[in-house]
Amino acid sequence: MLNNLTITEAHKKLKSKEISCVELVQSCLDQIDKVDGDINAVVYKNGEKALEEAAKIDAAGKFDHPLTGIPYLAKDVYCEKGIPTTACSNMLRGEKDGKTYMPPYDSTTTKRLKAVGAISIGKTNTDEFTMGASTETSCYGVTKNPHDTSRVAGGSSGGSAAAVAADECIFAIGTDTGGSIRHPAGFCGCYGMRVTYGRTSRYGVMSMASSLDTIGPLCKSVEDTAIVLNTIAGKDPFDATTSDKSVPDYTAALKGDVKGLKIGLPKEYFIEGLDSEVEKRIREAAQVFEDMGAEIVDISLPHTKYAVATYYVLCPCEVSSNMARYDGIRFGNSVKKSESLVDYYENVRSEGFGDEVKRRIMIGTYALSAGYYDAYYRKSQKVRTLVKKDFSDAFEKVDLIISPTTPTPAFKVGGHADDLVAMYLEDVFLVSQVLAGIPAMSVPTYSSPRPSSPRRTSGEATSELPIGLQIMGPQFGEEKILNAAHAFCSK
Ligand code: GLN
């Protein structure tokens, strides 16, 4: 079994020629065949091409970069040339007319991964156009949590998180607009990093809300997260919102020393409705940091309670604009019979989009319309500034902030079906960082005794559901977060 290796482990074995790249890729493809019928994390398998690529890499025999020959899965919103990309929406799936969207170009992230020899083995499930927190709104059906298949994997990058947790790949990439990497990472027990807005390029990744969207990895260890970030982060001439700031060596940041670090515990994240086991684990985590020499400081982020409402105005506003391009003319779904152009648009969009996407288009259009713009959109922008200020004030006093990733462990499939507000509240600990544009990471916690390896694999019987610890840092504070996560996870 090679598919359960981390990037670091697999790289060592490839380099010493203990294993071949073809064997490694094959082992992930076999695992997909074996377990994905139950989990439904993978919506497209790129088997043949991946094996061809692997054979070429084996023949070249050079494994200088830690990602050379490493198989990964990409969320179904990353454009990869010639590989069907559908955002898990009937709008692009082309099931009826057979015209599934095939991107003519690569996203910057997949291009950078390809350039160092990482191998794309397929596409993972997501909520439709990444709107959701359970991967239940996908046109391919729900992704199940590998730890308990009666539960969701979280979302919207639920496919990527579940695939990593079930060892269907060595690592995966996802997107985090309002928590979509951290939420499923928390539910599935893997490592999920949301970077500072602008740290990674959004080019070639289908947009949801452009001022909030970020690109990031889901991995089996902190070290692996650093390796992927080293490769994908940095300025991109195709995305004007990427930062000029040079990319540090994230691997070198993993010193594991947190002595003297000040870590904030925000009182607003310990609220009614917080699961008692979740609270216990986060307080234990704080103790672990304290035992390692960090100082735990009680802090307040006073505007936290407005974050969900603010996000659910701003996000739909941007969604309503981004979804306008799906008009059935340039790409995507098309319908045969229509009386007029307007009628055609209506038919294409009514048929192609699911309920959640339609709901956000309507909320966003309403909030942006004359007469309501000031009351909703402008006001939300003002609150966004206040939320951002909460963090800049807090980071004057502390180096990092910790909290639970989610208020509860993974919920049952269909558990929020009749309660939209409950679904939106899944993001309660995840959207403030998004509004502020700061980085944050979810890492798994364990009830003691901790397993010898911090990873969970599909083969491991788990009597408990994963619980995520969220570590937040100031803008471009990824190194600090990774170092603290590394220290915590090696403990
Ligand atoms: N749950 C959030 C939402 O539905 C997360 C979306 C995301 O990060 N893509 O908006």
Short mmCIF file of C-alpha atoms and ligand atoms in Angstrom, two decimals:
data_model
loop_
_atom_site.label_atom_id
_atom_site.label_comp_id
_atom_site.label_asym_id
_atom_site.label_seq_id
_atom_site.Cartn_x
_atom_site.Cartn_y
_atom_site.Cartn_z
CA MET A 1 0.00 0.00 0.00
CA LEU A 2 1.69 3.18 -1.19
CA ASN A 3 -1.33 5.44 -1.45
CA ASN A 4 -1.26 6.16 2.30
CA LEU A 5 2.17 7.79 2.13
CA THR A 6 2.72 11.49 2.75
CA ILE A 7 4.50 13.59 0.13
CA THR A 8 7.67 13.51 2.22
CA GLU A 9 7.59 9.72 2.60
CA ALA A 10 6.72 9.06 -1.03
CA HIS A 11 9.46 11.43 -2.22
CA LYS A 12 12.10 9.57 -0.21
CA LYS A 13 11.04 6.23 -1.66
CA LEU A 14 10.89 7.57 -5.21
CA LYS A 15 14.29 9.17 -4.92
CA SER A 16 15.95 6.04 -3.55
CA LYS A 17 14.15 4.04 -6.31
CA GLU A 18 12.54 1.85 -3.67
CA ILE A 19 9.26 2.45 -5.52
CA SER A 20 8.43 3.65 -9.00
CA CYS A 21 6.17 6.52 -9.87
CA VAL A 22 3.93 4.16 -11.88
CA GLU A 23 3.46 2.00 -8.77
CA LEU A 24 2.62 5.04 -6.68
CA VAL A 25 0.06 6.39 -9.16
CA GLN A 26 -1.43 2.92 -9.69
CA SER A 27 -1.83 2.45 -5.97
CA CYS A 28 -3.88 5.68 -5.71
CA LEU A 29 -5.99 4.71 -8.74
CA ASP A 30 -6.62 1.27 -7.18
CA GLN A 31 -7.69 2.89 -3.93
CA ILE A 32 -10.16 5.10 -5.82
CA ASP A 33 -11.62 1.97 -7.44
CA LYS A 34 -11.79 0.25 -4.09
CA VAL A 35 -13.32 2.90 -1.83
CA ASP A 36 -14.80 5.67 -3.93
CA GLY A 37 -18.03 3.82 -4.67
CA ASP A 38 -18.93 4.45 -1.03
CA ILE A 39 -17.34 7.87 -0.59
CA ASN A 40 -17.95 9.62 -3.94
CA ALA A 41 -15.03 11.99 -3.60
CA VAL A 42 -13.73 11.63 -7.16
CA VAL A 43 -15.86 12.84 -10.07
CA TYR A 44 -13.33 12.26 -12.84
CA LYS A 45 -10.41 9.87 -12.99
CA ASN A 46 -7.52 10.72 -15.23
CA GLY A 47 -6.02 7.21 -15.05
CA GLU A 48 -4.50 6.61 -18.46
CA LYS A 49 -2.88 10.00 -18.88
CA ALA A 50 -1.60 9.90 -15.30
CA LEU A 51 0.07 6.52 -15.82
CA GLU A 52 1.63 7.73 -19.08
CA GLU A 53 3.00 10.75 -17.25
CA ALA A 54 4.30 8.52 -14.45
CA ALA A 55 6.11 6.25 -16.89
CA LYS A 56 7.82 9.29 -18.43
CA ILE A 57 8.93 10.48 -15.00
CA ASP A 58 10.26 7.02 -14.12
CA ALA A 59 12.20 6.93 -17.39
CA ALA A 60 13.75 10.34 -16.65
CA GLY A 61 14.60 9.04 -13.16
CA LYS A 62 15.08 12.50 -11.63
CA PHE A 63 13.34 13.23 -8.37
CA ASP A 64 15.00 16.45 -7.28
CA HIS A 65 11.80 18.32 -6.44
CA PRO A 66 9.73 16.89 -3.56
CA LEU A 67 6.59 16.92 -5.75
CA THR A 68 8.05 15.15 -8.78
CA GLY A 69 5.97 12.06 -9.46
CA ILE A 70 3.50 12.77 -6.65
CA PRO A 71 -0.16 12.07 -7.58
CA TYR A 72 -2.76 14.64 -6.57
CA LEU A 73 -6.45 15.40 -7.08
CA ALA A 74 -7.87 18.84 -7.89
CA LYS A 75 -11.26 20.21 -6.93
CA ASP A 76 -13.53 20.29 -9.98
CA VAL A 77 -13.17 24.06 -10.39
CA TYR A 78 -9.49 24.05 -11.44
CA CYS A 79 -9.14 24.30 -15.20
CA GLU A 80 -6.82 21.68 -16.60
CA LYS A 81 -6.34 21.56 -20.34
CA GLY A 82 -8.38 18.79 -21.93
CA ILE A 83 -9.78 17.49 -18.65
CA PRO A 84 -13.53 17.88 -18.03
CA THR A 85 -14.14 20.62 -15.46
CA THR A 86 -17.71 21.18 -14.36
CA ALA A 87 -17.81 22.89 -10.92
CA CYS A 88 -20.11 19.92 -10.21
CA SER A 89 -22.92 21.82 -11.93
CA ASN A 90 -25.31 20.71 -14.65
CA MET A 91 -24.52 24.08 -16.20
CA LEU A 92 -21.12 22.71 -17.30
CA ARG A 93 -21.57 18.97 -17.00
CA GLY A 94 -23.32 18.75 -20.34
CA GLU A 95 -25.13 15.60 -19.41
CA LYS A 96 -28.10 16.45 -21.63
CA ASP A 97 -26.31 17.87 -24.64
CA GLY A 98 -23.06 15.94 -24.19
CA LYS A 99 -20.98 19.12 -24.21
CA THR A 100 -19.05 18.85 -20.97
CA TYR A 101 -16.79 21.86 -20.50
CA MET A 102 -13.18 21.11 -21.49
CA PRO A 103 -10.87 23.96 -20.53
CA PRO A 104 -8.48 25.00 -23.29
CA TYR A 105 -5.87 26.08 -20.71
CA ASP A 106 -4.41 25.30 -17.28
CA SER A 107 -4.93 27.19 -14.05
CA THR A 108 -1.73 28.76 -12.73
CA THR A 109 -1.74 26.37 -9.76
CA THR A 110 -2.07 23.16 -11.78
CA LYS A 111 0.46 24.55 -14.25
CA ARG A 112 2.96 25.15 -11.45
CA LEU A 113 2.33 21.66 -10.08
CA LYS A 114 2.76 20.16 -13.53
CA ALA A 115 5.99 22.07 -14.07
CA VAL A 116 7.64 20.30 -11.13
CA GLY A 117 6.28 16.90 -12.18
CA ALA A 118 3.30 16.43 -9.84
CA ILE A 119 0.72 14.18 -11.49
CA SER A 120 -2.95 15.07 -11.74
CA ILE A 121 -5.01 11.91 -11.33
CA GLY A 122 -8.46 13.48 -11.47
CA LYS A 123 -11.10 15.82 -10.18
CA THR A 124 -12.84 15.94 -6.83
CA ASN A 125 -16.41 16.61 -5.84
CA THR A 126 -17.56 20.00 -4.56
CA ASP A 127 -20.76 21.79 -3.76
CA GLU A 128 -22.08 23.32 -6.99
CA PHE A 129 -19.76 26.21 -7.91
CA THR A 130 -18.35 25.78 -4.36
CA MET A 131 -21.52 27.06 -2.68
CA GLY A 132 -22.15 25.04 0.45
CA ALA A 133 -20.66 23.42 3.52
CA SER A 134 -21.45 19.76 2.93
CA THR A 135 -20.76 18.84 -0.72
CA GLU A 136 -24.45 17.98 -0.93
CA THR A 137 -25.31 20.49 -3.68
CA SER A 138 -23.07 18.76 -6.25
CA CYS A 139 -24.76 17.45 -9.42
CA TYR A 140 -22.80 14.23 -8.85
CA GLY A 141 -24.35 13.61 -5.43
CA VAL A 142 -22.98 13.92 -1.93
CA THR A 143 -19.44 13.02 -0.80
CA LYS A 144 -19.49 10.85 2.32
CA ASN A 145 -17.13 11.17 5.24
CA PRO A 146 -14.57 8.32 5.15
CA HIS A 147 -14.70 8.12 8.97
CA ASP A 148 -18.45 7.49 8.98
CA THR A 149 -20.25 7.24 5.66
CA SER A 150 -23.59 8.25 7.19
CA ARG A 151 -22.06 11.70 7.65
CA VAL A 152 -21.00 14.48 5.28
CA ALA A 153 -17.38 15.27 4.48
CA GLY A 154 -17.98 19.00 4.92
CA GLY A 155 -17.64 21.49 2.13
CA SER A 156 -17.32 22.78 -0.30
CA SER A 157 -13.95 21.04 -0.92
CA GLY A 158 -15.48 17.87 0.59
CA GLY A 159 -14.22 15.69 -2.26
CA SER A 160 -10.63 16.86 -1.82
CA ALA A 161 -10.72 16.38 1.97
CA ALA A 162 -12.38 12.97 1.81
CA ALA A 163 -9.98 11.80 -0.91
CA VAL A 164 -6.99 12.78 1.25
CA ALA A 165 -8.48 11.16 4.36
CA ALA A 166 -9.27 7.97 2.44
CA ASP A 167 -5.80 7.91 0.84
CA GLU A 168 -7.14 8.14 -2.70
CA CYS A 169 -4.28 10.52 -3.48
CA ILE A 170 -1.14 11.83 -1.79
CA PHE A 171 -2.50 15.37 -1.56
CA ALA A 172 -5.30 17.48 -3.00
CA ILE A 173 -6.04 21.10 -3.82
CA GLY A 174 -9.19 23.01 -3.01
CA THR A 175 -10.56 26.52 -2.72
CA ASP A 176 -11.56 28.52 0.35
CA THR A 177 -13.95 31.42 -0.16
CA GLY A 178 -15.82 31.16 3.13
CA GLY A 179 -14.16 28.19 4.78
CA SER A 180 -14.31 25.57 2.06
CA ILE A 181 -10.84 24.14 2.72
CA ARG A 182 -10.81 24.35 6.51
CA HIS A 183 -14.36 23.08 7.04
CA PRO A 184 -13.97 19.72 5.26
CA ALA A 185 -10.39 19.38 6.53
CA GLY A 186 -11.84 19.63 10.05
CA PHE A 187 -14.61 17.11 9.31
CA CYS A 188 -12.29 14.60 7.61
CA GLY A 189 -9.23 14.96 9.85
CA CYS A 190 -6.74 16.35 7.38
CA TYR A 191 -4.60 19.49 7.13
CA GLY A 192 -6.22 22.34 5.24
CA MET A 193 -4.68 25.75 4.68
CA ARG A 194 -6.41 28.95 3.64
CA VAL A 195 -3.70 31.38 2.60
CA THR A 196 -3.65 35.17 2.80
CA TYR A 197 -5.80 36.63 0.02
CA GLY A 198 -3.43 37.18 -2.92
CA ARG A 199 -0.77 34.71 -1.78
CA THR A 200 -1.84 32.15 -4.41
CA SER A 201 -3.17 32.80 -7.90
CA ARG A 202 -6.86 32.45 -8.72
CA TYR A 203 -6.19 32.34 -12.45
CA GLY A 204 -7.97 29.47 -14.16
CA VAL A 205 -10.06 28.56 -11.13
CA MET A 206 -13.78 29.12 -11.55
CA SER A 207 -14.72 32.15 -9.47
CA MET A 208 -17.31 32.22 -6.78
CA ALA A 209 -16.73 35.51 -4.92
CA SER A 210 -13.61 37.13 -6.32
CA SER A 211 -12.67 39.30 -3.33
CA LEU A 212 -12.82 36.26 -1.04
CA ASP A 213 -11.65 33.30 -3.17
CA THR A 214 -8.33 31.66 -2.31
CA ILE A 215 -6.50 28.58 -3.55
CA GLY A 216 -4.87 26.13 -1.17
CA PRO A 217 -3.81 22.58 -0.33
CA LEU A 218 -5.34 19.73 1.68
CA CYS A 219 -2.68 17.36 2.92
CA LYS A 220 -1.77 14.52 5.27
CA SER A 221 0.79 16.52 7.27
CA VAL A 222 2.01 20.04 8.02
CA GLU A 223 5.27 19.35 6.24
CA ASP A 224 3.38 18.37 3.09
CA THR A 225 1.33 21.57 3.30
CA ALA A 226 4.55 23.59 3.35
CA ILE A 227 5.90 21.72 0.33
CA VAL A 228 2.78 22.36 -1.76
CA LEU A 229 2.66 26.03 -0.75
CA ASN A 230 6.31 26.49 -1.71
CA THR A 231 5.34 25.42 -5.20
CA ILE A 232 2.01 27.16 -5.78
CA ALA A 233 2.38 30.49 -3.92
CA GLY A 234 3.61 33.72 -5.44
CA LYS A 235 3.00 36.50 -7.93
CA ASP A 236 1.19 35.62 -11.12
CA PRO A 237 0.98 38.09 -14.00
CA PHE A 238 -2.42 36.55 -14.88
CA ASP A 239 -3.95 37.48 -11.51
CA ALA A 240 -3.53 41.14 -10.63
CA THR A 241 -4.60 40.49 -7.05
CA THR A 242 -1.58 38.28 -6.33
CA SER A 243 1.00 39.87 -4.07
CA ASP A 244 4.53 40.92 -5.07
CA LYS A 245 5.80 39.76 -1.71
CA SER A 246 8.49 37.14 -2.14
CA VAL A 247 7.57 33.60 -1.14
CA PRO A 248 9.49 32.36 1.88
CA ASP A 249 10.65 28.78 2.23
CA TYR A 250 7.73 27.38 4.21
CA THR A 251 9.54 24.13 4.91
CA ALA A 252 12.39 26.02 6.59
CA ALA A 253 9.79 27.71 8.83
CA LEU A 254 8.95 24.39 10.50
CA LYS A 255 11.25 24.77 13.45
CA GLY A 256 8.74 23.41 15.93
CA ASP A 257 9.64 25.97 18.58
CA VAL A 258 6.77 27.99 20.01
CA LYS A 259 8.50 29.17 23.17
CA GLY A 260 7.50 32.73 24.03
CA LEU A 261 4.80 32.83 21.35
CA LYS A 262 1.62 34.59 22.37
CA ILE A 263 -1.50 32.71 21.34
CA GLY A 264 -4.92 34.32 21.61
CA LEU A 265 -8.07 32.47 22.63
CA PRO A 266 -11.03 34.60 21.45
CA LYS A 267 -14.00 34.47 23.79
CA GLU A 268 -16.46 34.92 20.91
CA TYR A 269 -15.55 31.44 19.60
CA PHE A 270 -16.67 29.66 22.76
CA ILE A 271 -20.38 30.14 22.34
CA GLU A 272 -23.65 28.39 23.01
CA GLY A 273 -24.08 25.42 20.71
CA LEU A 274 -20.39 24.53 20.81
CA ASP A 275 -20.09 20.78 21.18
CA SER A 276 -18.56 19.88 24.55
CA GLU A 277 -16.00 17.49 23.06
CA VAL A 278 -14.95 20.17 20.55
CA GLU A 279 -14.50 22.69 23.36
CA LYS A 280 -12.52 20.17 25.41
CA ARG A 281 -10.14 19.44 22.53
CA ILE A 282 -9.46 23.10 21.82
CA ARG A 283 -8.78 23.84 25.49
CA GLU A 284 -6.47 20.80 25.55
CA ALA A 285 -4.72 22.16 22.47
CA ALA A 286 -4.20 25.47 24.26
CA GLN A 287 -2.67 23.49 27.13
CA VAL A 288 -0.36 21.67 24.71
CA PHE A 289 0.89 25.03 23.44
CA GLU A 290 1.31 26.30 26.98
CA ASP A 291 3.29 23.20 27.93
CA MET A 292 5.60 23.92 25.01
CA GLY A 293 6.32 27.37 26.36
CA ALA A 294 3.74 29.53 24.58
CA GLU A 295 1.61 32.01 26.46
CA ILE A 296 -2.17 31.74 26.13
CA VAL A 297 -3.91 35.12 26.18
CA ASP A 298 -7.67 35.67 26.42
CA ILE A 299 -8.71 38.05 23.66
CA SER A 300 -11.87 39.49 22.14
CA LEU A 301 -12.85 39.86 18.48
CA PRO A 302 -15.97 41.92 19.12
CA HIS A 303 -17.47 41.95 15.61
CA THR A 304 -17.41 38.17 15.20
CA LYS A 305 -21.17 37.97 15.64
CA TYR A 306 -21.76 39.99 12.47
CA ALA A 307 -19.42 37.98 10.27
CA VAL A 308 -21.85 35.34 8.98
CA ALA A 309 -24.51 37.92 8.09
CA THR A 310 -21.91 40.13 6.39
CA TYR A 311 -20.43 37.23 4.45
CA TYR A 312 -23.88 36.10 3.30
CA VAL A 313 -24.52 39.53 1.78
CA LEU A 314 -21.12 40.12 0.18
CA CYS A 315 -20.64 36.59 -1.10
CA PRO A 316 -23.99 36.38 -2.97
CA CYS A 317 -23.40 39.87 -4.42
CA GLU A 318 -20.16 38.70 -5.99
CA VAL A 319 -21.72 35.35 -6.92
CA SER A 320 -24.54 37.11 -8.80
CA SER A 321 -21.98 38.91 -10.90
CA ASN A 322 -19.66 35.92 -11.45
CA MET A 323 -22.48 33.59 -12.46
CA ALA A 324 -23.62 36.00 -15.19
CA ARG A 325 -21.09 34.51 -17.61
CA TYR A 326 -22.97 31.21 -17.73
CA ASP A 327 -25.40 32.26 -20.43
CA GLY A 328 -25.41 29.07 -22.50
CA ILE A 329 -23.81 30.77 -25.47
CA ARG A 330 -20.06 30.73 -24.97
CA PHE A 331 -19.96 27.53 -22.97
CA GLY A 332 -22.06 25.26 -20.83
CA ASN A 333 -25.61 24.06 -20.94
CA SER A 334 -27.74 24.87 -23.95
CA VAL A 335 -31.43 24.32 -24.70
CA LYS A 336 -33.08 23.69 -28.04
CA LYS A 337 -36.39 25.52 -27.90
CA SER A 338 -36.66 29.18 -26.99
CA GLU A 339 -38.89 31.99 -28.19
CA SER A 340 -36.36 34.78 -27.76
CA LEU A 341 -32.88 35.49 -26.45
CA VAL A 342 -34.17 36.36 -23.00
CA ASP A 343 -36.26 33.22 -23.02
CA TYR A 344 -33.13 31.27 -24.01
CA TYR A 345 -31.12 32.68 -21.09
CA GLU A 346 -33.95 31.88 -18.73
CA ASN A 347 -34.27 28.31 -19.93
CA VAL A 348 -30.54 27.64 -19.90
CA ARG A 349 -30.03 29.06 -16.43
CA SER A 350 -33.17 27.56 -14.87
CA GLU A 351 -32.17 24.16 -16.13
CA GLY A 352 -28.43 24.38 -15.51
CA PHE A 353 -28.18 25.87 -12.03
CA GLY A 354 -29.24 24.16 -8.82
CA ASP A 355 -31.25 25.73 -5.99
CA GLU A 356 -28.37 27.11 -3.92
CA VAL A 357 -26.77 28.87 -6.87
CA LYS A 358 -30.13 30.37 -7.87
CA ARG A 359 -30.79 31.49 -4.31
CA ARG A 360 -27.46 33.34 -4.16
CA ILE A 361 -27.95 34.95 -7.57
CA MET A 362 -31.31 36.27 -6.36
CA ILE A 363 -30.04 37.47 -2.97
CA GLY A 364 -27.01 39.10 -4.59
CA THR A 365 -28.99 40.80 -7.35
CA TYR A 366 -31.45 42.11 -4.78
CA ALA A 367 -28.77 43.42 -2.42
CA LEU A 368 -27.00 45.18 -5.29
CA SER A 369 -30.09 46.77 -6.78
CA ALA A 370 -30.76 50.49 -6.64
CA GLY A 371 -32.39 51.36 -3.36
CA TYR A 372 -30.95 48.39 -1.49
CA TYR A 373 -27.28 48.80 -2.35
CA ASP A 374 -26.60 51.23 0.51
CA ALA A 375 -28.65 49.29 3.02
CA TYR A 376 -27.02 45.93 2.35
CA TYR A 377 -23.91 45.97 0.18
CA ARG A 378 -22.33 49.21 1.38
CA LYS A 379 -23.21 48.47 4.99
CA SER A 380 -21.66 45.01 4.74
CA GLN A 381 -18.48 46.50 3.33
CA LYS A 382 -18.32 48.78 6.37
CA VAL A 383 -18.77 45.85 8.74
CA ARG A 384 -16.10 43.97 6.80
CA THR A 385 -13.69 46.77 7.69
CA LEU A 386 -14.62 46.45 11.36
CA VAL A 387 -14.04 42.70 11.33
CA LYS A 388 -10.67 43.27 9.70
CA LYS A 389 -9.82 45.82 12.39
CA ASP A 390 -10.68 43.28 15.11
CA PHE A 391 -7.87 41.13 13.78
CA SER A 392 -5.33 43.89 13.29
CA ASP A 393 -5.97 45.03 16.87
CA ALA A 394 -5.66 41.46 18.16
CA PHE A 395 -2.42 40.83 16.28
CA GLU A 396 -0.87 43.80 18.06
CA LYS A 397 -1.17 41.73 21.23
CA VAL A 398 -0.74 38.14 20.06
CA ASP A 399 1.18 36.24 17.37
CA LEU A 400 -1.50 33.69 16.55
CA ILE A 401 -5.12 32.97 17.43
CA ILE A 402 -6.64 29.52 17.95
CA SER A 403 -10.26 28.35 17.85
CA PRO A 404 -12.33 25.34 16.88
CA THR A 405 -12.67 24.90 13.10
CA THR A 406 -16.38 24.06 13.42
CA PRO A 407 -18.79 24.05 16.38
CA THR A 408 -19.51 20.31 16.00
CA PRO A 409 -17.97 17.28 14.30
CA ALA A 410 -19.39 16.11 10.93
CA PHE A 411 -23.18 16.09 10.76
CA LYS A 412 -25.38 13.42 9.14
CA VAL A 413 -26.04 13.48 5.41
CA GLY A 414 -29.24 15.51 4.99
CA GLY A 415 -28.89 16.79 8.55
CA HIS A 416 -29.33 20.44 7.52
CA ALA A 417 -31.62 19.77 4.57
CA ASP A 418 -34.57 21.64 6.08
CA ASP A 419 -32.58 24.33 7.80
CA LEU A 420 -30.67 26.66 5.54
CA VAL A 421 -29.62 28.89 8.44
CA ALA A 422 -28.03 25.90 10.19
CA MET A 423 -26.04 25.25 7.02
CA TYR A 424 -24.88 28.88 6.83
CA LEU A 425 -23.96 28.76 10.52
CA GLU A 426 -21.50 25.95 9.75
CA ASP A 427 -19.25 28.83 8.67
CA VAL A 428 -19.51 30.71 11.95
CA PHE A 429 -15.81 30.30 12.85
CA LEU A 430 -14.57 30.46 9.27
CA VAL A 431 -15.79 33.65 7.61
CA SER A 432 -14.24 36.39 9.80
CA GLN A 433 -10.78 35.42 8.50
CA VAL A 434 -12.14 35.56 4.97
CA LEU A 435 -13.51 39.07 5.40
CA ALA A 436 -10.17 40.13 6.89
CA GLY A 437 -8.12 38.37 4.19
CA ILE A 438 -5.93 36.58 6.75
CA PRO A 439 -4.54 33.04 6.63
CA ALA A 440 -5.83 30.19 8.78
CA MET A 441 -5.31 26.47 8.93
CA SER A 442 -7.28 23.52 10.24
CA VAL A 443 -5.29 20.70 11.82
CA PRO A 444 -6.66 17.53 13.37
CA THR A 445 -6.77 17.11 17.14
CA TYR A 446 -6.83 13.78 18.93
CA SER A 447 -8.19 12.52 22.18
CA SER A 448 -5.27 11.15 24.09
CA PRO A 449 -3.37 8.96 23.65
CA ARG A 450 -2.44 10.39 20.29
CA PRO A 451 -1.68 7.92 17.52
CA SER A 452 2.03 7.61 16.76
CA SER A 453 1.47 9.12 13.34
CA PRO A 454 -0.72 12.21 13.18
CA ARG A 455 -2.37 10.92 10.01
CA ARG A 456 -5.52 8.90 9.81
CA THR A 457 -5.93 6.40 7.05
CA SER A 458 -8.94 4.63 5.67
CA GLY A 459 -7.62 1.35 7.00
CA GLU A 460 -7.63 2.66 10.55
CA ALA A 461 -10.83 1.97 12.46
CA THR A 462 -11.82 5.24 14.11
CA SER A 463 -14.19 5.21 17.01
CA GLU A 464 -14.31 8.99 17.02
CA LEU A 465 -15.04 11.68 14.48
CA PRO A 466 -12.25 14.12 13.63
CA ILE A 467 -12.24 17.52 15.33
CA GLY A 468 -10.31 20.40 13.82
CA LEU A 469 -8.22 23.04 15.55
CA GLN A 470 -8.05 26.31 13.65
CA ILE A 471 -4.85 28.37 13.81
CA MET A 472 -5.10 31.93 12.46
CA GLY A 473 -2.28 34.36 11.74
CA PRO A 474 -1.83 37.92 10.52
CA GLN A 475 -1.68 38.66 6.79
CA PHE A 476 1.23 36.74 5.23
CA GLY A 477 1.73 34.95 8.56
CA GLU A 478 1.63 31.49 6.92
CA GLU A 479 5.09 30.62 8.27
CA LYS A 480 4.04 31.29 11.86
CA ILE A 481 0.89 29.20 11.45
CA LEU A 482 2.75 26.31 9.86
CA ASN A 483 5.42 26.37 12.54
CA ALA A 484 2.86 26.30 15.36
CA ALA A 485 0.86 23.57 13.59
CA HIS A 486 4.04 21.55 13.17
CA ALA A 487 4.91 21.95 16.85
CA PHE A 488 1.38 20.95 17.88
CA CYS A 489 1.25 17.94 15.60
CA SER A 490 4.64 16.60 16.57
CA LYS A 491 3.68 16.69 20.23
N1 GLN B 1 -19.92 27.45 3.23
C1 GLN B 1 -19.44 28.59 2.52
C2 GLN B 1 -20.48 29.03 1.52
O1 GLN B 1 -21.35 28.26 1.23
C3 GLN B 1 -18.13 28.26 1.91
C4 GLN B 1 -17.94 28.47 0.48
C5 GLN B 1 -16.53 28.35 0.00
O2 GLN B 1 -15.60 28.59 0.75
N2 GLN B 1 -16.38 28.05 -1.27
O3 GLN B 1 -20.43 30.11 1.03
#
